[in-house]
Amino acid sequence: MPAVALDQIIALCKRRGFIFPGSEIYGGLQGAYDFGPLGVELKQNLINDWWRTNVYERDDMEGLDAAILMNRLVWKYSGHEETFNDPLVDCRSCKSRWRADHVQGKCPHCGSTDLTESRPFNMMFKTQVGPVGDSGSFAYLRPETAQGIFANFNNVLTTTSRKLPFGIAQVGKAFRNEINPRNFLFRVREFEQMEIEFFVMPGTDETWHERWLEARLAWWASIGVPRERISIYDVPADELAHYSKRTYDLMYDYPSIGVQEIEGIANRTDYDLGSHSKDQANLGLTAQVKLNEDSTARLTYFDAESKRHLVPYVIEPSAGVGRCALAVLCEAYAEELTKAPAAERLQSVAEALAAFLKSAGKSEKLRPEHRDALVAQGESIAGELAERLPLVETLLAMPGADDIELGKKLRGQAQPILDEHYRTVLHLRPKLAPVKVAVFPLKRNHEQIVATAKQIRRQLQAESGVRTVYDDTGAIGKLYRRQDEIGTPFCITVDFDTLGEGRVPGLAGTVTVRDRDTMAQERVLISELQVYLREKLRG
Ligand code: GAP
C-alpha cells in the first residue's frame, strides 16, 4: 500500500533521520528543515544523478557554482525587485497574515472573514553586506540560482569557446520569504534548486522547449517518478512569470497536498541576457526589458554565420531538490503485508475497530468534521482490513481520535500484528538509496563472525565505493525491517555456514544476501560479492 498521507512520510523522515524540523531545540523555525544522516545521502544522490544526466552525459553542457550574494542591481534588472511578489492579506481579528490565494475569503486560523485587501509582498530576503548598515549596503539572498548563470554568461562563453546551443547547470541554495511556508519540504523559505539555462538560437527556442520537456520527464522516470504520475500544466498567459513566453509545469500528486509543481520548464526568451546588457537598443531584443544604464557588459553571442552579435534565447528547466526528494519518497514508500496473520487475530482487530467507530460515531466530544473524517477513514480500513491495517496508526493520529477511549484497545490489538506481519519499505532506486548494503553478524558476541562481517563491510566500502554499513544492534529480522524502512537494497548476513561451521556442508566462504524488494535470500561467495552487487545496484 503506498503512502496515503503526508504524515506517514514526515513520521518516517523524523524517526529514521532523513529530515528534521530546523532549530527544533528552540521550538523550530517555520519553513526551515535540516537533512539528517540519511537525508543528506538521499539529497546528494539526487543531485549527483541530476548532474551526471545533465552535465556529464550530454555534449552541450557546462557546470557553474555562483555566489549566493550578488550585487543588488542583478535583482533590479532581473525584474525581481518589482515583480517577485505574492499577494498578502491580514486577518483583522487574529492578526495573522496569509497568501491571498490560500484563504478563500476566510482566515484559516480563526475563521473570520474580516480580511484586508490583498497587497503585494516581495519575497526576497534582505541582508547587510559589510559593517555599515546604510541604504547602499544591503543585498538580497538569491531567490533563484538562475541569475548567477546569466551574470556569468560571458565568462563561461569565453572560457569554454562554446557554440550555440549550449547550457549551464547549477545546483544551489535559494531563499524565499514565503508568506505561509507549509506542507513539509514542499513550501519552505530556504531550499535548493537544480537549474539549467540552455542558450539557443532565437527561432529554435520552441523546438528546444519540447526537447527539454521530454528530457526532463525521462529523468524523473529514471529516479522512480514515472511519466504517468506526472501531469503537464501548460501555464496560461495570465499566470506566466514576468520573464516567460511559455512555461510547462510538471505536476505531481503528493499525498495530502494534492497536485502541485515539482519542476518548471520555462522559455525565458532573451529577457534575462537582454535585461542585464548595456546598449539594449542595438541588440534586437524581443523581450520588453527595463532600460539598463548600470551594466558594463553586453551578454551576447557572436554568430559566425551571420557575422553579427545576437542575444540567445533561453530554455530553463528548474527543479527544487526538496520537492524532488519528497516525490521520490512518496513513490518509494510502501506498507506491506509480509505474511498473513491468523484470521482470528484479524477478527479481534476488526471487532476493536468496529467498537472504536461506534463510539466515535456517537461521541458528543468530537467536532462534527472530525467525527465524520474518523468514521470515513475507519470504514475504509474495515473494508479491506488485512491490506489496510497499517492505516490504523494514521487513523489514531487523526484529530479527535485521542478523545475516544477505545482507541487504546484498538492500538493494543493492532500493534503486535503490525510488528509481526507488516513492514514499511522504501523501494528506492538503488542509485538513490542512502545506504546500499548493510552487513550483519548472525551472532554479535561471536568473535569470528563479527570480524568477518566487519571485514566485508570495510572491503565493500573501500573497493566498490558503495555506502556499506555494519549493524549488530538487534535480531536479524529486526535489522532487516530497519534497513527496509530506509530503502537499503541489500542486506548481507554472516553466519556459522560462512565459517564452515554450519549444518550445510559446502557453504564455507559464502554469505546470505537478501533482496529488499523480493525479500528473497541467496548464498553468494564472499569473493564474488563485489561483482554480484555491482550488477544489482546498477540503476
Ligand atoms: N528560476 C526559475 C524559478 O525559480 P520557480 O518555479 O519559482 O522557478 C523552480 O521555482 C522550482 O523551485 C519549483 O518547481 C520548485 O521545485 C522549487 N521551489 C520554488 N519555491 C519553493 C519553495 N518555497 N519551497 C520549496 N521548493 C521551491
Coordinates of C-alpha atoms and ligand atoms in Angstrom, one line a residue:
M1 CA 0.0 0.0 0.0
P2 CA 1.5 3.4 -1.0
A3 CA 1.6 6.4 1.3
V4 CA -1.9 7.8 1.7
A5 CA -1.0 10.8 4.0
L6 CA 2.0 13.1 4.1
D7 CA 2.2 12.4 7.8
Q8 CA 3.4 8.9 7.1
I9 CA 6.4 10.3 5.2
I10 CA 7.1 13.0 7.8
A11 CA 7.0 10.5 10.6
L12 CA 9.4 8.1 8.8
C13 CA 11.7 11.0 7.9
K14 CA 11.9 12.1 11.6
R15 CA 12.1 8.6 13.0
R16 CA 14.9 7.4 10.8
G17 CA 16.9 10.5 10.5
F18 CA 16.1 11.7 7.0
I19 CA 14.7 15.2 7.8
F20 CA 14.3 17.1 11.0
P21 CA 12.4 20.4 11.7
G22 CA 15.0 23.2 11.7
S23 CA 16.1 24.7 15.1
E24 CA 13.9 22.2 16.9
I25 CA 15.6 22.7 20.2
Y26 CA 14.3 26.3 20.3
G27 CA 10.8 25.5 19.1
G28 CA 11.7 25.4 15.5
L29 CA 11.8 28.0 12.7
Q30 CA 8.9 27.9 10.2
G31 CA 9.9 27.0 6.7
A32 CA 13.4 25.6 7.5
Y33 CA 14.3 21.9 7.6
D34 CA 17.6 20.0 8.4
F35 CA 18.7 17.0 6.4
G36 CA 19.8 14.2 8.8
P37 CA 22.3 11.4 8.3
L38 CA 20.2 9.6 5.7
G39 CA 18.5 12.7 4.2
V40 CA 21.9 14.2 3.3
E41 CA 22.8 11.0 1.4
L42 CA 19.5 10.9 -0.4
K43 CA 19.7 14.6 -1.3
Q44 CA 23.3 14.2 -2.5
N45 CA 22.4 11.1 -4.6
L46 CA 19.6 13.0 -6.3
I47 CA 21.8 16.0 -7.0
N48 CA 24.6 13.7 -8.3
D49 CA 22.2 11.9 -10.6
W50 CA 20.8 15.1 -11.9
W51 CA 24.4 16.4 -12.5
R52 CA 25.5 13.2 -14.2
T53 CA 22.5 13.2 -16.5
N54 CA 22.5 16.8 -17.4
V55 CA 26.2 17.7 -17.4
Y56 CA 28.4 14.5 -17.9
E57 CA 26.1 12.6 -20.2
R58 CA 25.5 15.5 -22.6
D59 CA 27.9 17.2 -25.0
D60 CA 26.4 20.6 -24.7
M61 CA 26.5 21.5 -21.0
E62 CA 28.9 23.2 -18.6
G63 CA 28.6 23.5 -14.8
L64 CA 28.7 26.5 -12.5
D65 CA 28.6 27.4 -8.8
A66 CA 27.9 31.1 -8.4
A67 CA 27.8 33.1 -5.2
I68 CA 24.6 33.4 -3.3
L69 CA 25.2 37.0 -2.6
M70 CA 25.1 39.2 -5.7
N71 CA 25.1 42.9 -6.5
R72 CA 21.7 44.3 -5.8
L73 CA 21.5 45.5 -9.3
V74 CA 21.1 41.9 -10.5
W75 CA 17.7 41.8 -8.8
K76 CA 16.7 45.2 -10.1
Y77 CA 17.3 44.3 -13.7
S78 CA 16.1 40.7 -13.4
G79 CA 12.7 42.2 -12.5
H80 CA 12.6 40.5 -9.1
E81 CA 12.6 43.8 -7.1
E82 CA 9.5 44.9 -8.9
T83 CA 7.6 41.7 -9.6
F84 CA 8.7 38.9 -7.3
N85 CA 5.7 39.4 -5.1
D86 CA 3.0 37.3 -3.6
P87 CA -0.4 38.8 -2.6
L88 CA -0.7 39.3 1.1
V89 CA -3.8 39.7 3.3
D90 CA -4.1 40.3 7.0
C91 CA -6.8 38.9 9.3
R92 CA -8.1 41.9 11.3
S93 CA -9.4 39.6 14.0
C94 CA -6.4 37.4 14.9
K95 CA -3.7 39.5 13.2
S96 CA -2.4 36.5 11.2
R97 CA -1.1 37.0 7.7
W98 CA -1.9 34.9 4.7
R99 CA -1.2 34.5 1.0
A100 CA -4.4 35.8 -0.6
D101 CA -4.8 32.8 -3.0
H102 CA -4.6 30.4 0.0
V103 CA -7.5 31.8 2.1
Q104 CA -10.7 31.8 0.0
G105 CA -12.3 34.7 1.9
K106 CA -11.9 33.3 5.4
C107 CA -9.0 33.3 7.8
P108 CA -7.7 29.7 8.0
H109 CA -6.7 30.4 11.7
C110 CA -9.8 31.9 13.3
G111 CA -12.4 31.6 10.6
S112 CA -13.0 35.4 10.5
T113 CA -14.0 37.0 7.2
D114 CA -12.7 40.4 8.3
L115 CA -9.6 40.4 6.0
T116 CA -7.7 43.3 4.5
E117 CA -7.5 44.0 0.7
S118 CA -4.6 42.0 -0.8
R119 CA -1.3 43.8 -1.4
P120 CA 2.0 42.8 -2.9
F121 CA 4.7 41.3 -0.6
N122 CA 8.2 41.0 -2.0
M123 CA 9.6 37.6 -1.2
M124 CA 13.3 38.3 -1.3
F125 CA 15.2 38.2 2.0
K126 CA 17.4 41.2 2.6
T127 CA 20.8 41.1 4.4
Q128 CA 23.5 43.7 5.1
V129 CA 26.8 43.4 3.3
G130 CA 29.8 44.8 5.3
P131 CA 29.8 46.6 8.6
V132 CA 28.0 49.8 7.7
G133 CA 24.2 49.4 7.7
D134 CA 23.3 52.3 5.3
S135 CA 20.9 52.2 2.4
G136 CA 23.5 51.2 -0.1
S137 CA 24.9 48.2 1.9
F138 CA 22.0 45.8 1.6
A139 CA 21.9 42.7 -0.6
Y140 CA 19.4 40.0 -1.3
L141 CA 19.7 36.3 -0.7
R142 CA 19.1 35.0 -4.1
P143 CA 15.5 33.7 -4.7
E144 CA 16.6 31.6 -7.7
T145 CA 20.0 30.3 -8.8
A146 CA 19.4 31.3 -12.4
Q147 CA 20.7 34.9 -12.2
G148 CA 24.2 33.6 -11.2
I149 CA 24.2 31.8 -14.6
F150 CA 23.1 34.8 -16.6
A151 CA 25.6 37.1 -14.8
N152 CA 28.4 34.6 -15.8
F153 CA 27.2 34.1 -19.4
N154 CA 30.2 35.9 -20.9
N155 CA 32.7 34.3 -18.5
V156 CA 31.6 30.8 -19.4
L157 CA 31.3 31.5 -23.1
T158 CA 34.8 32.9 -23.4
T159 CA 36.5 30.3 -21.2
T160 CA 34.9 27.3 -22.9
S161 CA 34.5 28.6 -26.5
R162 CA 31.0 27.0 -26.6
K163 CA 28.8 27.4 -29.7
L164 CA 25.0 27.6 -29.5
P165 CA 23.1 25.7 -28.5
F166 CA 24.7 25.0 -25.1
G167 CA 23.6 25.1 -21.5
I168 CA 24.9 25.9 -18.0
A169 CA 23.8 23.9 -15.0
Q170 CA 23.9 24.9 -11.4
V171 CA 22.7 23.4 -8.1
G172 CA 22.5 25.6 -5.0
K173 CA 20.5 27.3 -2.3
A174 CA 17.7 29.7 -2.9
F175 CA 15.7 31.7 -0.4
R176 CA 12.2 33.0 -0.5
N177 CA 10.3 34.7 2.4
E178 CA 7.2 32.7 1.7
I179 CA 4.2 34.1 3.5
N180 CA 2.9 30.7 4.6
P181 CA 5.6 28.0 4.4
R182 CA 3.8 24.7 4.7
N183 CA 3.5 21.1 3.7
F184 CA 6.9 19.9 5.0
L185 CA 9.6 20.3 2.3
F186 CA 7.1 21.4 -0.3
R187 CA 7.0 25.1 0.5
V188 CA 9.9 26.3 2.6
R189 CA 11.9 29.5 2.9
E190 CA 15.4 28.0 2.3
F191 CA 15.7 25.3 -0.4
E192 CA 18.0 24.0 -3.1
Q193 CA 17.4 24.4 -6.8
M194 CA 18.8 22.3 -9.7
E195 CA 18.6 24.7 -12.7
I196 CA 19.7 24.7 -16.3
E197 CA 19.8 27.7 -18.5
F198 CA 20.1 26.4 -22.1
F199 CA 21.0 29.0 -24.6
V200 CA 19.7 28.6 -28.2
M201 CA 19.4 30.5 -31.4
P202 CA 16.3 32.7 -31.5
G203 CA 13.7 30.8 -33.6
T204 CA 14.8 27.4 -32.4
D205 CA 13.5 28.0 -28.8
E206 CA 10.2 26.3 -29.2
T207 CA 11.8 23.1 -30.5
W208 CA 14.3 23.1 -27.7
H209 CA 11.5 23.7 -25.2
E210 CA 9.8 20.5 -26.3
R211 CA 13.1 18.6 -26.3
W212 CA 13.8 19.7 -22.7
L213 CA 10.3 18.7 -21.6
E214 CA 10.9 15.1 -22.9
A215 CA 14.5 15.0 -21.4
R216 CA 13.2 16.1 -18.0
L217 CA 10.3 13.6 -18.0
A218 CA 12.8 10.9 -18.8
W219 CA 15.0 11.9 -15.8
W220 CA 12.0 11.9 -13.4
A221 CA 11.2 8.3 -14.6
S222 CA 14.8 7.3 -14.1
I223 CA 14.6 8.3 -10.4
G224 CA 11.3 6.5 -9.8
V225 CA 8.7 9.0 -10.7
P226 CA 7.2 7.5 -13.8
R227 CA 5.7 9.5 -16.7
E228 CA 2.1 8.5 -15.8
R229 CA 2.5 10.0 -12.3
I230 CA 3.4 13.5 -13.7
S231 CA 0.9 15.8 -15.4
I232 CA 2.0 18.7 -17.6
Y233 CA 0.5 22.1 -16.9
D234 CA 0.8 24.5 -19.9
V235 CA 0.8 27.7 -17.8
P236 CA -1.8 30.1 -19.2
A237 CA -0.6 33.6 -20.3
D238 CA -2.0 35.4 -17.2
E239 CA -0.1 33.1 -14.8
L240 CA 3.3 33.3 -16.5
A241 CA 6.3 34.7 -14.7
H242 CA 7.4 38.1 -15.9
Y243 CA 10.2 36.6 -18.0
S244 CA 8.4 33.8 -19.6
K245 CA 7.0 33.3 -23.1
R246 CA 5.7 29.8 -22.3
T247 CA 6.2 27.5 -19.3
Y248 CA 5.4 23.8 -18.7
D249 CA 5.0 23.0 -15.1
L250 CA 5.5 19.3 -14.2
M251 CA 2.9 18.4 -11.6
Y252 CA 2.9 15.6 -9.1
D253 CA 0.1 14.4 -6.9
Y254 CA 1.5 14.4 -3.4
P255 CA -0.5 12.6 -0.7
S256 CA -2.4 15.1 1.5
I257 CA -1.1 18.1 -0.5
G258 CA -2.6 17.3 -4.0
V259 CA -1.4 18.1 -7.5
Q260 CA 1.5 20.5 -7.3
E261 CA 4.5 21.7 -9.3
I262 CA 7.7 19.8 -8.9
E263 CA 9.6 21.5 -11.8
G264 CA 9.1 24.4 -14.1
I265 CA 10.4 24.4 -17.7
A266 CA 10.3 27.9 -19.0
N267 CA 11.1 29.7 -22.2
R268 CA 12.7 32.8 -20.9
T269 CA 13.4 34.2 -24.4
D270 CA 16.1 36.9 -24.5
Y271 CA 14.7 38.6 -21.4
D272 CA 17.5 37.9 -18.9
L273 CA 20.6 38.3 -21.0
G274 CA 19.0 41.3 -22.6
S275 CA 17.9 43.0 -19.4
H276 CA 21.5 42.7 -17.9
S277 CA 23.1 44.2 -21.0
K278 CA 24.1 47.7 -21.9
D279 CA 23.2 49.2 -25.4
Q280 CA 19.9 47.3 -25.4
A281 CA 18.6 49.4 -28.3
N282 CA 21.2 47.8 -30.6
L283 CA 20.7 44.2 -29.6
G284 CA 17.4 43.4 -31.5
L285 CA 15.7 42.2 -28.3
T286 CA 12.3 40.8 -28.5
A287 CA 11.6 40.8 -24.7
Q288 CA 10.4 44.0 -23.0
V289 CA 13.2 44.8 -20.6
K290 CA 14.0 47.6 -18.2
L291 CA 16.4 50.2 -19.6
N292 CA 19.8 49.3 -18.2
E293 CA 22.2 52.2 -17.5
D294 CA 24.3 50.3 -14.9
S295 CA 25.6 47.2 -16.8
T296 CA 29.1 47.2 -18.0
A297 CA 28.6 44.3 -20.5
R298 CA 26.8 43.1 -23.5
L299 CA 25.6 39.5 -22.9
T300 CA 25.7 38.5 -26.5
Y301 CA 26.9 35.7 -28.7
F302 CA 28.9 36.2 -32.0
D303 CA 27.2 34.2 -34.7
A304 CA 30.0 33.3 -37.2
E305 CA 27.5 32.5 -40.0
S306 CA 25.5 35.8 -39.9
K307 CA 28.6 37.7 -38.6
R308 CA 26.6 39.5 -36.0
H309 CA 26.2 39.6 -32.3
L310 CA 22.9 38.3 -31.1
V311 CA 21.2 37.6 -27.7
P312 CA 20.4 33.9 -27.4
Y313 CA 17.0 32.7 -26.2
V314 CA 17.0 30.6 -23.0
I315 CA 15.1 27.4 -22.1
E316 CA 15.2 26.9 -18.3
P317 CA 14.3 23.5 -16.6
S318 CA 14.2 24.4 -12.9
A319 CA 13.6 21.8 -10.2
G320 CA 13.6 22.0 -6.4
V321 CA 15.7 19.4 -4.6
G322 CA 13.3 19.2 -1.6
R323 CA 10.2 18.7 -3.7
C324 CA 12.1 16.2 -5.7
A325 CA 13.2 14.2 -2.6
L326 CA 9.6 14.3 -1.3
A327 CA 8.1 13.0 -4.6
V328 CA 10.8 10.2 -4.6
L329 CA 10.0 9.3 -1.0
C330 CA 6.2 9.2 -1.7
E331 CA 6.7 7.0 -4.8
A332 CA 9.1 4.6 -2.9
Y333 CA 7.0 4.3 0.3
A334 CA 5.0 1.2 0.9
E335 CA 3.5 -0.6 3.8
E336 CA 3.4 -4.3 3.0
L337 CA 2.0 -7.5 4.4
T338 CA 4.9 -9.9 4.8
K339 CA 3.0 -13.0 5.9
A340 CA -0.8 -13.2 6.5
P341 CA -1.8 -13.1 10.2
A342 CA -4.2 -15.7 11.5
A343 CA -7.8 -15.0 10.8
E344 CA -8.8 -14.9 14.4
R345 CA -6.2 -12.2 15.2
L346 CA -7.5 -10.0 12.4
Q347 CA -11.0 -10.7 13.7
S348 CA -10.1 -9.3 17.1
V349 CA -8.8 -6.1 15.4
A350 CA -12.0 -5.9 13.3
E351 CA -14.1 -6.0 16.5
A352 CA -11.9 -3.4 18.2
L353 CA -12.2 -1.2 15.1
A354 CA -16.0 -1.6 15.0
A355 CA -16.3 -0.7 18.7
F356 CA -14.0 2.4 18.2
L357 CA -16.1 3.6 15.2
K358 CA -19.3 3.1 17.0
S359 CA -18.0 5.1 19.9
A360 CA -16.7 7.8 17.6
G361 CA -19.9 7.9 15.7
K362 CA -22.0 8.8 18.7
S363 CA -19.4 10.9 20.6
E364 CA -20.5 14.3 21.6
K365 CA -17.0 15.4 22.4
L366 CA -15.9 15.4 18.8
R367 CA -16.3 18.3 16.3
P368 CA -18.7 17.0 13.6
E369 CA -16.0 17.3 10.9
H370 CA -13.5 15.3 12.9
R371 CA -16.1 12.7 13.7
D372 CA -17.1 12.3 10.0
A373 CA -13.4 12.1 8.9
L374 CA -12.7 9.5 11.6
V375 CA -15.6 7.3 10.6
A376 CA -15.0 7.6 6.9
Q377 CA -11.3 6.6 7.4
G378 CA -12.2 3.8 9.8
E379 CA -14.8 2.4 7.5
S380 CA -12.4 2.4 4.6
I381 CA -9.9 0.4 6.7
A382 CA -12.5 -2.1 7.9
G383 CA -13.5 -2.8 4.2
E384 CA -10.0 -4.2 3.5
L385 CA -8.6 -4.9 6.9
A386 CA -5.7 -7.2 6.0
E387 CA -4.4 -4.8 3.3
R388 CA -5.1 -1.6 5.2
L389 CA -4.2 -2.5 8.8
P390 CA -1.2 -0.1 8.8
L391 CA -3.6 2.8 8.4
V392 CA -4.8 2.2 11.9
E393 CA -1.8 4.2 13.0
T394 CA -2.9 7.1 10.7
L395 CA -6.5 6.8 12.0
L396 CA -5.4 7.0 15.6
A397 CA -3.3 10.1 14.8
M398 CA -6.3 12.0 13.3
P399 CA -7.8 15.0 15.1
G400 CA -10.2 13.8 17.8
A401 CA -9.0 10.2 17.9
D402 CA -7.4 10.7 21.3
D403 CA -10.8 11.6 22.7
I404 CA -12.1 8.1 22.0
E405 CA -11.2 5.8 24.9
L406 CA -11.5 2.7 22.8
G407 CA -8.6 3.9 20.6
K408 CA -6.2 2.4 23.2
K409 CA -7.8 -1.0 22.8
L410 CA -7.6 -0.8 19.0
R411 CA -3.9 0.1 19.2
G412 CA -3.3 -2.7 21.6
Q413 CA -4.9 -5.2 19.2
A414 CA -3.3 -3.8 16.0
Q415 CA 0.3 -3.0 17.1
P416 CA 1.6 -6.6 17.7
I417 CA 0.1 -7.8 14.4
L418 CA 1.7 -4.8 12.6
D419 CA 5.1 -5.5 14.2
E420 CA 5.0 -9.2 13.2
H421 CA 3.3 -9.3 9.8
Y422 CA 3.9 -5.9 8.1
R423 CA 6.8 -3.9 7.0
T424 CA 7.4 -0.3 6.0
V425 CA 9.7 -0.2 3.0
L426 CA 11.2 2.3 0.7
H427 CA 11.5 0.9 -2.8
L428 CA 14.1 3.5 -3.8
R429 CA 16.1 3.1 -6.9
P430 CA 19.4 1.7 -5.7
K431 CA 21.3 4.7 -7.0
L432 CA 19.3 6.9 -4.7
A433 CA 19.3 4.7 -1.6
P434 CA 21.2 6.4 1.3
V435 CA 22.8 3.0 2.2
K436 CA 23.4 0.4 -0.5
V437 CA 24.4 -2.5 1.6
A438 CA 24.1 -3.5 5.3
V439 CA 26.2 -6.3 6.8
F440 CA 25.0 -8.2 9.9
P441 CA 26.6 -10.9 12.1
L442 CA 24.2 -13.7 13.0
K443 CA 25.7 -13.6 16.5
R444 CA 27.1 -10.3 17.8
N445 CA 29.2 -12.0 20.5
H446 CA 30.9 -14.4 18.2
E447 CA 34.4 -13.0 17.5
Q448 CA 35.0 -14.6 14.1
I449 CA 31.5 -13.9 12.7
V450 CA 31.8 -10.3 13.8
A451 CA 35.3 -9.9 12.4
T452 CA 34.2 -11.4 9.1
A453 CA 31.2 -9.1 8.8
K454 CA 33.3 -6.1 9.6
Q455 CA 35.9 -7.1 7.1
I456 CA 33.2 -7.5 4.4
R457 CA 31.8 -4.0 5.2
R458 CA 35.3 -2.4 5.0
Q459 CA 36.1 -4.2 1.8
L460 CA 32.9 -3.3 0.0
Q461 CA 33.1 0.3 1.1
A462 CA 36.7 0.7 0.1
E463 CA 36.8 -1.4 -3.1
S464 CA 33.5 -0.8 -4.7
G465 CA 32.8 2.6 -3.1
V466 CA 29.2 1.7 -2.3
R467 CA 27.9 3.0 1.0
T468 CA 28.0 0.0 3.3
V469 CA 27.1 -0.1 7.0
Y470 CA 27.6 -2.7 9.8
D471 CA 24.8 -3.3 12.3
D472 CA 24.6 -5.7 15.2
T473 CA 22.1 -4.0 17.4
G474 CA 19.2 -6.4 17.1
A475 CA 18.0 -9.8 15.9
I476 CA 18.3 -10.3 12.1
G477 CA 14.6 -10.0 11.4
K478 CA 14.6 -6.6 13.2
L479 CA 17.7 -5.5 11.3
Y480 CA 16.0 -6.3 8.0
R481 CA 13.0 -4.3 8.9
R482 CA 15.1 -1.3 9.8
Q483 CA 17.0 -1.4 6.5
D484 CA 13.8 -1.9 4.6
E485 CA 12.4 1.2 6.1
I486 CA 15.4 3.3 4.9
G487 CA 15.5 1.7 1.5
T488 CA 18.7 -0.3 1.7
P489 CA 18.6 -2.6 -1.4
F490 CA 20.7 -5.5 0.0
C491 CA 21.5 -7.0 3.4
I492 CA 24.3 -9.5 4.0
T493 CA 24.3 -11.9 6.9
V494 CA 27.5 -13.7 8.1
D495 CA 26.6 -16.9 9.9
F496 CA 28.2 -20.2 11.0
D497 CA 27.9 -21.6 7.5
T498 CA 30.2 -18.7 6.3
L499 CA 32.9 -20.0 8.7
G500 CA 32.3 -23.6 7.6
E501 CA 30.9 -24.5 11.0
G502 CA 27.2 -24.7 10.0
R503 CA 24.9 -27.6 9.2
V504 CA 25.1 -27.3 5.4
P505 CA 28.4 -28.5 4.0
G506 CA 29.9 -26.5 1.2
L507 CA 28.8 -23.1 2.3
A508 CA 32.1 -22.0 3.7
G509 CA 33.1 -18.6 2.4
T510 CA 29.5 -17.7 1.5
V511 CA 27.1 -15.3 3.0
T512 CA 23.3 -14.7 2.8
V513 CA 22.3 -11.8 0.6
R514 CA 18.8 -10.6 1.0
D515 CA 17.0 -8.5 -1.6
R516 CA 14.9 -5.7 -0.2
D517 CA 12.1 -5.8 -2.8
T518 CA 11.6 -9.5 -3.1
M519 CA 12.8 -10.4 0.4
A520 CA 14.4 -13.5 -1.4
Q521 CA 17.7 -14.7 0.0
E522 CA 20.6 -16.4 -1.7
R523 CA 24.1 -17.6 -0.8
V524 CA 26.9 -15.7 -2.5
L525 CA 30.6 -16.3 -2.2
I526 CA 32.3 -13.5 -0.4
S527 CA 34.9 -13.4 -3.2
E528 CA 32.1 -12.7 -5.7
L529 CA 30.1 -10.2 -3.6
Q530 CA 31.6 -7.2 -5.4
V531 CA 30.7 -8.3 -8.9
Y532 CA 27.3 -9.6 -7.7
L533 CA 26.3 -6.3 -6.1
R534 CA 27.7 -4.1 -8.8
E535 CA 25.3 -5.7 -11.3
K536 CA 22.3 -5.5 -9.0
L537 CA 23.0 -1.9 -7.8
R538 CA 23.1 -0.5 -11.3
G539 CA 20.2 1.8 -11.9
Ligands
GAP1 N1 14.4 30.1 -12.0 C1 13.1 29.8 -12.1 C2 12.4 29.5 -10.8 O1 12.9 29.7 -9.8 P1 10.2 28.6 -9.8 O2 9.0 27.9 -10.5 O3 9.9 29.8 -9.0 O4 11.1 29.0 -11.0 C3 11.5 26.4 -9.6 O5 11.0 27.6 -9.0 C4 11.4 25.2 -8.6 O6 11.9 25.5 -7.4 C5 9.9 24.8 -8.4 O7 9.4 24.0 -9.4 C6 10.1 24.1 -7.0 O8 10.5 22.7 -7.3 C7 11.2 24.8 -6.4 N2 10.7 25.8 -5.4 C8 10.2 27.0 -5.6 N3 9.8 27.6 -4.5 C9 10.0 26.7 -3.5 C10 9.7 26.8 -2.1 N4 9.3 27.8 -1.5 N5 10.0 25.6 -1.4 C11 10.5 24.5 -2.0 N6 10.8 24.5 -3.3 C12 10.5 25.6 -4.1

